[in-house]
Amino acid sequence: MTSRSVPLPGALLPVALATVLAACSASPAAVPAAVPAVEGQQIRFAADSRQLKVLRSEAAVAAAAGQLQLPARMAWDDTRTSYLRAPLSGQVAQLAAVPGQAVKAGQVLAWIASPEYGQIQAEGARGAAELRQATQELARVRELHAAGVASGRELDEAQTALAASRAEQARSQALMRGFGNGQHIDQRLPLRAPIDGVLVERNLSPGMSVGADSEKPLVVVSDPAHLWLLVDVPEHLAGRIHAGQPVQVTDATGATVQTRLEHVADYVDPETRVIQARAQIDNSARRFKAGQYLHAQLEWSMGEGVSVPADSVLLIDDQRVVFVEEAAGRFRRRDVQAEDIGNGRAWISHGVQPGEKVVVDGGLLLQQLLAQAPSPAAAGHGNTQAAR
């Protein structure tokens, strides 16, 4: 359907024109919004500016100490933990312990059928036979030498052969003692617990092929009553974290466990850019599990400064800034030195005084107004042109 305009009768033109003008004057969109005044780093809004509705400020709070909330995880205490892998290749023949079972040092956790270990056992038996033979040969040569039948060279060779057999047998015996089953040849390699503890992890199943090149440990023996708390500290906070610093974590029930940092690493992880700090946790009540992720809170002394919402701090051209509400409708940008202290807060050492209000919501709007404002030189040039 084609639309077309219909001319109004001449008598109605004055009435229609008056109606349109009245409607335009009553429309809010027709009223130009008051433009904020920008002078240097200061922005002033008219009292009835609608832009003030998107700005929210909060007073800075004096803070000489605070809490850092940092990511952390629970891990086995390496001083009480053994990660076992198969020293030789083979197949799991039998499981001798179950996860959660208390074990003693030397106790067999699993048996592995290993032809390679059978060869070592055979070499040990052969070495024992060769040692007996070398011992008997030396005794015979000595008798012949005493009788003047054997030469001194033959005696020296027999002594050398015996010494070599003894060395080889000692090596074989030490190897079999290390593996723990050298009494007879059966190719059964025992996987023994090297320490007292609890079988906390088992990655074995009957018939499973295993080898020394396995990345994941086959069995983990540890003490679940003692865990390590590993805290990831951002590198910019490296100078503020030290051994002996109080740290606390909260379990699933909301109960808080207090401890202290025992060690802070002397290097920054090149991939994550964090420094790892460690504390020991008494886990006798089994509140925590190894591998569990949580947050750790560290108390630290910050010196004189203020605490503000972290959202009030903006990073503009590699400089941290805040907007301070100096009076109703009047804001000023200030350069500050700020650090994130967790829990949605930031600490400012210079640039803001306690009680001053900083803009929490709307800071980007204020920065945009500053960026769009003409420079003083450009403004002066424009006034000169206008005067002409």
Short mmCIF file of C-alpha atoms in Angstrom, two decimals:
data_model
loop_
_atom_site.label_atom_id
_atom_site.label_comp_id
_atom_site.label_asym_id
_atom_site.label_seq_id
_atom_site.Cartn_x
_atom_site.Cartn_y
_atom_site.Cartn_z
CA MET A 1 0.00 0.00 0.00
CA THR A 2 1.48 3.36 -1.06
CA SER A 3 1.30 6.21 1.41
CA ARG A 4 0.81 9.81 0.33
CA SER A 5 0.61 13.12 2.14
CA VAL A 6 -2.68 14.98 2.36
CA PRO A 7 -2.53 18.79 2.58
CA LEU A 8 -4.33 20.29 5.56
CA PRO A 9 -7.05 22.83 5.03
CA GLY A 10 -5.73 26.39 5.31
CA ALA A 11 -7.83 27.12 8.39
CA LEU A 12 -6.23 24.25 10.33
CA LEU A 13 -2.58 25.07 9.51
CA PRO A 14 -2.03 27.52 12.40
CA VAL A 15 -3.60 25.06 14.87
CA ALA A 16 -1.50 22.10 13.66
CA LEU A 17 1.71 24.15 13.75
CA ALA A 18 1.02 25.26 17.30
CA THR A 19 0.34 21.66 18.35
CA VAL A 20 3.67 20.42 16.86
CA LEU A 21 5.68 23.19 18.52
CA ALA A 22 4.05 22.46 21.86
CA ALA A 23 4.84 18.76 21.54
CA CYS A 24 8.48 19.47 20.68
CA SER A 25 8.93 21.80 23.62
CA ALA A 26 7.39 19.22 25.97
CA SER A 27 9.56 16.29 24.73
CA PRO A 28 12.56 15.54 27.02
CA ALA A 29 14.67 14.52 24.02
CA ALA A 30 14.31 18.00 22.64
CA VAL A 31 15.97 19.48 25.74
CA PRO A 32 19.78 19.31 25.25
CA ALA A 33 21.57 17.59 28.13
CA ALA A 34 23.95 19.75 30.11
CA VAL A 35 27.52 19.10 28.96
CA PRO A 36 29.94 18.37 31.85
CA ALA A 37 32.66 20.97 32.26
CA VAL A 38 36.20 19.60 32.04
CA GLU A 39 39.13 21.56 33.43
CA GLY A 40 42.42 19.68 33.48
CA GLN A 41 41.77 16.51 35.51
CA GLN A 42 38.52 17.82 37.00
CA ILE A 43 34.98 17.15 35.76
CA ARG A 44 31.93 19.12 36.91
CA PHE A 45 28.35 18.06 36.30
CA ALA A 46 25.23 20.15 36.55
CA ALA A 47 23.12 19.35 39.59
CA ASP A 48 20.34 17.89 37.42
CA SER A 49 22.67 15.89 35.12
CA ARG A 50 21.31 12.46 34.39
CA GLN A 51 24.87 11.11 34.14
CA LEU A 52 25.24 11.48 37.90
CA LYS A 53 22.81 8.58 38.30
CA VAL A 54 25.36 6.08 36.94
CA LEU A 55 28.12 7.24 39.28
CA ARG A 56 28.55 5.65 42.69
CA SER A 57 31.23 6.53 45.22
CA GLU A 58 32.50 4.91 48.41
CA ALA A 59 34.66 6.33 51.17
CA ALA A 60 38.28 5.14 51.49
CA VAL A 61 39.05 3.41 54.77
CA ALA A 62 42.30 3.81 56.68
CA ALA A 63 44.16 0.49 56.65
CA ALA A 64 47.56 -0.39 58.07
CA ALA A 65 46.99 -4.16 57.85
CA GLY A 66 44.88 -6.40 55.72
CA GLN A 67 44.21 -9.88 54.44
CA LEU A 68 45.26 -11.40 51.15
CA GLN A 69 43.03 -14.10 49.74
CA LEU A 70 45.17 -16.26 47.46
CA PRO A 71 44.55 -19.51 45.55
CA ALA A 72 45.95 -22.59 47.25
CA ARG A 73 45.72 -26.36 47.21
CA MET A 74 46.34 -29.27 49.52
CA ALA A 75 49.13 -31.72 48.73
CA TRP A 76 50.80 -34.71 50.30
CA ASP A 77 53.62 -33.89 52.70
CA ASP A 78 56.67 -34.96 50.68
CA THR A 79 58.65 -35.66 53.85
CA ARG A 80 56.07 -38.32 54.75
CA THR A 81 55.20 -39.59 51.26
CA SER A 82 56.60 -42.20 48.87
CA TYR A 83 55.65 -42.35 45.19
CA LEU A 84 56.31 -45.87 43.88
CA ARG A 85 56.93 -46.93 40.29
CA ALA A 86 57.94 -50.30 38.93
CA PRO A 87 61.76 -50.50 38.75
CA LEU A 88 61.50 -53.06 35.93
CA SER A 89 58.98 -53.80 33.20
CA GLY A 90 56.42 -56.52 33.70
CA GLN A 91 52.76 -57.28 34.40
CA VAL A 92 50.83 -56.97 37.65
CA ALA A 93 50.37 -60.51 38.96
CA GLN A 94 48.76 -59.88 42.34
CA LEU A 95 47.54 -56.98 44.51
CA ALA A 96 48.45 -57.32 48.17
CA ALA A 97 47.01 -54.13 49.73
CA VAL A 98 43.98 -51.90 49.24
CA PRO A 99 43.67 -48.09 49.35
CA GLY A 100 43.13 -46.79 52.85
CA GLN A 101 45.03 -49.66 54.41
CA ALA A 102 47.75 -48.88 56.96
CA VAL A 103 51.04 -50.42 55.84
CA LYS A 104 54.49 -50.90 57.34
CA ALA A 105 57.86 -50.30 55.76
CA GLY A 106 58.84 -53.39 53.75
CA GLN A 107 55.30 -54.68 53.37
CA VAL A 108 54.45 -56.04 49.91
CA LEU A 109 51.81 -53.94 48.14
CA ALA A 110 51.76 -55.81 44.82
CA TRP A 111 53.59 -58.56 42.91
CA ILE A 112 54.81 -57.98 39.36
CA ALA A 113 55.69 -60.80 36.97
CA SER A 114 58.88 -59.59 35.32
CA PRO A 115 61.05 -61.68 32.96
CA GLU A 116 63.70 -59.00 33.31
CA TYR A 117 63.76 -59.56 37.05
CA GLY A 118 63.91 -63.32 36.44
CA GLN A 119 67.08 -62.75 34.43
CA ILE A 120 68.57 -60.79 37.33
CA GLN A 121 67.68 -63.63 39.68
CA ALA A 122 69.33 -66.11 37.31
CA GLU A 123 72.44 -63.97 37.11
CA GLY A 124 72.57 -63.90 40.89
CA ALA A 125 72.37 -67.70 41.09
CA ARG A 126 74.99 -68.07 38.38
CA GLY A 127 77.24 -65.61 40.17
CA ALA A 128 76.96 -67.63 43.39
CA ALA A 129 77.99 -70.77 41.51
CA GLU A 130 80.90 -69.00 39.86
CA LEU A 131 82.02 -67.68 43.25
CA ARG A 132 82.06 -71.20 44.69
CA GLN A 133 84.01 -72.42 41.71
CA ALA A 134 86.53 -69.57 41.95
CA THR A 135 86.99 -70.26 45.66
CA GLN A 136 87.65 -73.94 45.03
CA GLU A 137 90.00 -73.17 42.14
CA LEU A 138 92.07 -70.83 44.29
CA ALA A 139 92.36 -73.47 47.02
CA ARG A 140 93.54 -76.03 44.44
CA VAL A 141 96.10 -73.68 42.88
CA ARG A 142 97.47 -72.80 46.29
CA GLU A 143 98.07 -76.49 47.05
CA LEU A 144 99.79 -76.96 43.70
CA HIS A 145 101.87 -73.83 44.22
CA ALA A 146 102.94 -75.05 47.65
CA ALA A 147 103.98 -78.31 46.07
CA GLY A 148 105.94 -76.47 43.41
CA VAL A 149 103.68 -77.62 40.60
CA ALA A 150 101.79 -74.33 39.90
CA SER A 151 103.60 -71.11 39.10
CA GLY A 152 103.18 -67.85 40.90
CA ARG A 153 101.43 -66.44 37.83
CA GLU A 154 98.76 -69.13 38.02
CA LEU A 155 98.25 -68.31 41.69
CA ASP A 156 97.83 -64.62 40.89
CA GLU A 157 95.30 -65.39 38.16
CA ALA A 158 93.24 -67.56 40.53
CA GLN A 159 93.22 -64.82 43.16
CA THR A 160 92.17 -62.24 40.57
CA ALA A 161 89.34 -64.48 39.34
CA LEU A 162 88.09 -64.96 42.88
CA ALA A 163 88.11 -61.21 43.54
CA ALA A 164 86.15 -60.58 40.33
CA SER A 165 83.59 -63.25 41.25
CA ARG A 166 83.16 -61.79 44.70
CA ALA A 167 82.59 -58.28 43.27
CA GLU A 168 80.03 -59.53 40.77
CA GLN A 169 78.23 -61.56 43.41
CA ALA A 170 78.13 -58.56 45.76
CA ARG A 171 76.61 -56.47 42.99
CA SER A 172 73.96 -59.10 42.22
CA GLN A 173 73.10 -59.56 45.89
CA ALA A 174 72.77 -55.83 46.46
CA LEU A 175 70.49 -55.55 43.40
CA MET A 176 68.26 -58.40 44.55
CA ARG A 177 68.14 -57.07 48.11
CA GLY A 178 67.01 -53.75 46.69
CA PHE A 179 64.21 -55.48 44.77
CA GLY A 180 63.49 -57.60 47.83
CA ASN A 181 62.97 -61.11 46.48
CA GLY A 182 66.23 -62.83 45.63
CA GLN A 183 65.86 -66.14 47.45
CA HIS A 184 64.86 -68.16 44.40
CA ILE A 185 64.13 -67.71 40.72
CA ASP A 186 60.40 -67.04 40.20
CA GLN A 187 60.34 -63.74 38.23
CA ARG A 188 58.04 -62.26 40.91
CA LEU A 189 59.10 -58.72 41.65
CA PRO A 190 57.61 -57.34 44.91
CA LEU A 191 56.51 -53.72 45.14
CA ARG A 192 57.18 -52.91 48.80
CA ALA A 193 56.24 -49.93 50.96
CA PRO A 194 59.44 -48.01 51.79
CA ILE A 195 57.89 -46.20 54.76
CA ASP A 196 55.15 -46.61 57.34
CA GLY A 197 51.92 -44.93 56.36
CA VAL A 198 48.64 -45.38 54.55
CA LEU A 199 48.14 -46.63 51.01
CA VAL A 200 46.42 -43.45 49.80
CA GLU A 201 46.54 -44.07 46.06
CA ARG A 202 46.80 -47.18 43.88
CA ASN A 203 46.89 -47.10 40.10
CA LEU A 204 47.21 -50.84 39.53
CA SER A 205 44.99 -53.63 38.24
CA PRO A 206 45.73 -57.34 37.66
CA GLY A 207 47.36 -57.99 34.30
CA MET A 208 48.28 -54.34 33.82
CA SER A 209 51.61 -53.73 32.04
CA VAL A 210 53.99 -51.53 34.01
CA GLY A 211 57.46 -50.13 33.50
CA ALA A 212 60.04 -47.78 34.90
CA ASP A 213 59.04 -45.10 32.39
CA SER A 214 55.55 -44.66 33.84
CA GLU A 215 54.75 -40.98 34.40
CA LYS A 216 52.12 -41.59 37.06
CA PRO A 217 53.12 -43.37 40.27
CA LEU A 218 51.65 -46.85 40.64
CA VAL A 219 51.27 -46.56 44.40
CA VAL A 220 51.41 -43.63 46.83
CA VAL A 221 52.05 -44.21 50.52
CA SER A 222 51.65 -41.18 52.77
CA ASP A 223 50.33 -39.87 56.08
CA PRO A 224 46.93 -38.21 55.48
CA ALA A 225 47.05 -36.72 58.98
CA HIS A 226 49.68 -34.25 57.76
CA LEU A 227 49.26 -32.28 54.54
CA TRP A 228 51.02 -29.41 52.83
CA LEU A 229 49.18 -26.20 52.00
CA LEU A 230 50.68 -24.78 48.79
CA VAL A 231 49.83 -21.11 48.25
CA ASP A 232 50.28 -19.33 44.89
CA VAL A 233 51.61 -15.82 45.52
CA PRO A 234 51.58 -13.32 42.60
CA GLU A 235 55.08 -12.10 41.81
CA HIS A 236 54.24 -8.46 42.55
CA LEU A 237 53.59 -9.48 46.17
CA ALA A 238 56.90 -11.34 46.51
CA GLY A 239 58.37 -8.80 48.90
CA ARG A 240 55.43 -8.98 51.28
CA ILE A 241 55.30 -12.74 51.89
CA HIS A 242 57.77 -14.40 54.23
CA ALA A 243 58.22 -17.56 56.29
CA GLY A 244 56.47 -17.42 59.67
CA GLN A 245 53.58 -15.35 58.33
CA PRO A 246 50.14 -16.37 59.68
CA VAL A 247 47.87 -18.12 57.20
CA GLN A 248 44.44 -19.66 57.55
CA VAL A 249 42.16 -21.86 55.49
CA THR A 250 38.49 -22.76 55.86
CA ASP A 251 37.17 -26.30 55.54
CA ALA A 252 33.85 -27.39 54.03
CA THR A 253 32.04 -26.89 57.35
CA GLY A 254 33.21 -23.29 57.65
CA ALA A 255 35.71 -24.06 60.40
CA THR A 256 38.98 -22.14 60.20
CA VAL A 257 42.39 -23.77 60.53
CA GLN A 258 45.29 -21.54 61.53
CA THR A 259 48.95 -22.21 60.68
CA ARG A 260 52.09 -20.39 59.55
CA LEU A 261 54.12 -20.39 56.37
CA GLU A 262 57.16 -22.63 56.66
CA HIS A 263 58.81 -21.80 53.36
CA VAL A 264 58.57 -19.27 50.53
CA ALA A 265 60.22 -20.22 47.23
CA ASP A 266 63.15 -18.14 46.01
CA TYR A 267 62.06 -18.20 42.38
CA VAL A 268 59.07 -17.29 40.21
CA ASP A 269 57.49 -20.05 38.17
CA PRO A 270 58.20 -19.07 34.52
CA GLU A 271 54.83 -20.36 33.29
CA THR A 272 52.38 -19.24 35.98
CA ARG A 273 54.39 -16.21 37.20
CA VAL A 274 53.66 -17.06 40.82
CA ILE A 275 55.79 -17.84 43.85
CA GLN A 276 54.87 -20.90 45.84
CA ALA A 277 54.65 -20.67 49.62
CA ARG A 278 54.19 -23.71 51.84
CA ALA A 279 52.61 -24.39 55.20
CA GLN A 280 51.91 -27.60 57.10
CA ILE A 281 48.33 -28.51 58.02
CA ASP A 282 47.33 -30.79 60.88
CA ASN A 283 44.74 -32.97 59.17
CA SER A 284 44.13 -35.42 62.00
CA ALA A 285 40.37 -34.82 61.69
CA ARG A 286 40.55 -35.50 57.91
CA ARG A 287 38.98 -32.13 57.09
CA PHE A 288 40.98 -31.72 53.90
CA LYS A 289 41.94 -33.93 50.98
CA ALA A 290 45.15 -33.91 48.96
CA GLY A 291 44.59 -32.16 45.64
CA GLN A 292 41.77 -30.03 47.06
CA TYR A 293 41.65 -26.44 45.78
CA LEU A 294 40.71 -23.64 48.15
CA HIS A 295 41.64 -20.10 49.18
CA ALA A 296 44.17 -19.17 51.83
CA GLN A 297 44.06 -15.92 53.76
CA LEU A 298 47.30 -14.26 54.75
CA GLU A 299 47.52 -11.37 57.18
CA TRP A 300 50.07 -8.74 56.28
CA SER A 301 51.21 -5.32 57.40
CA MET A 302 50.81 -2.64 54.73
CA GLY A 303 51.97 0.53 56.44
CA GLU A 304 50.04 3.78 56.16
CA GLY A 305 47.43 3.90 53.43
CA VAL A 306 43.77 3.35 52.63
CA SER A 307 41.63 0.44 51.51
CA VAL A 308 39.22 0.98 48.61
CA PRO A 309 37.05 -1.27 46.40
CA ALA A 310 39.23 -2.86 43.74
CA ASP A 311 36.76 -1.71 41.05
CA SER A 312 37.59 1.91 41.81
CA VAL A 313 41.18 1.52 40.56
CA LEU A 314 41.63 1.85 36.80
CA LEU A 315 44.73 1.11 34.72
CA ILE A 316 45.17 3.93 32.20
CA ASP A 317 48.34 3.92 30.05
CA ASP A 318 50.20 1.73 32.57
CA GLN A 319 49.25 4.10 35.38
CA ARG A 320 46.76 3.24 38.13
CA VAL A 321 44.23 6.01 38.72
CA VAL A 322 41.09 6.69 40.73
CA PHE A 323 38.40 9.35 40.47
CA VAL A 324 37.79 11.19 43.72
CA GLU A 325 34.45 12.88 44.40
CA GLU A 326 35.59 16.25 45.75
CA ALA A 327 32.07 17.66 46.09
CA ALA A 328 28.57 16.99 44.79
CA GLY A 329 28.88 16.65 41.03
CA ARG A 330 32.63 17.40 41.02
CA PHE A 331 35.23 14.70 40.35
CA ARG A 332 39.00 14.70 39.89
CA ARG A 333 41.31 12.04 38.50
CA ARG A 334 44.33 11.16 40.63
CA ASP A 335 47.32 8.95 39.96
CA VAL A 336 47.83 6.43 42.77
CA GLN A 337 50.03 3.55 43.87
CA ALA A 338 47.68 0.62 44.42
CA GLU A 339 47.93 -3.12 45.10
CA ASP A 340 45.25 -5.81 45.02
CA ILE A 341 44.80 -7.23 48.53
CA GLY A 342 42.02 -9.72 47.79
CA ASN A 343 38.39 -9.89 48.86
CA GLY A 344 37.54 -7.29 46.23
CA ARG A 345 39.71 -4.63 47.88
CA ALA A 346 42.78 -2.65 46.87
CA TRP A 347 45.29 -0.83 49.02
CA ILE A 348 46.48 2.66 48.07
CA SER A 349 49.65 3.94 49.68
CA HIS A 350 49.63 7.44 48.12
CA GLY A 351 47.05 9.63 46.43
CA VAL A 352 43.93 9.19 48.55
CA GLN A 353 43.23 10.18 52.15
CA PRO A 354 40.96 8.30 54.59
CA GLY A 355 37.34 9.42 54.24
CA GLU A 356 37.69 10.70 50.67
CA LYS A 357 35.14 9.20 48.29
CA VAL A 358 36.36 7.27 45.26
CA VAL A 359 34.16 6.40 42.30
CA VAL A 360 33.36 2.69 42.26
CA ASP A 361 30.84 2.63 39.39
CA GLY A 362 31.20 4.93 36.40
CA GLY A 363 34.95 5.51 36.42
CA LEU A 364 35.23 4.56 32.76
CA LEU A 365 32.61 7.18 31.88
CA LEU A 366 34.63 9.86 33.63
CA GLN A 367 37.79 8.73 31.87
CA GLN A 368 35.99 8.89 28.53
CA LEU A 369 34.87 12.45 29.24
CA LEU A 370 38.47 13.43 30.02
CA ALA A 371 39.75 11.75 26.87
CA GLN A 372 37.18 13.51 24.67
CA ALA A 373 37.77 16.95 26.16
CA PRO A 374 39.81 19.30 23.90
CA SER A 375 43.31 20.16 25.05
CA PRO A 376 43.86 23.71 26.41
CA ALA A 377 45.88 24.62 23.30
CA ALA A 378 43.16 23.39 20.98
CA ALA A 379 40.51 25.16 23.01
CA GLY A 380 42.46 28.43 22.87
CA HIS A 381 42.92 28.12 19.11
CA GLY A 382 39.20 27.57 18.67
CA ASN A 383 38.37 30.69 20.70
CA THR A 384 40.74 32.75 18.55
CA GLN A 385 39.03 31.56 15.39
CA ALA A 386 35.65 32.36 16.85
CA ALA A 387 36.78 35.88 17.81
CA ARG A 388 37.83 36.53 14.27
#
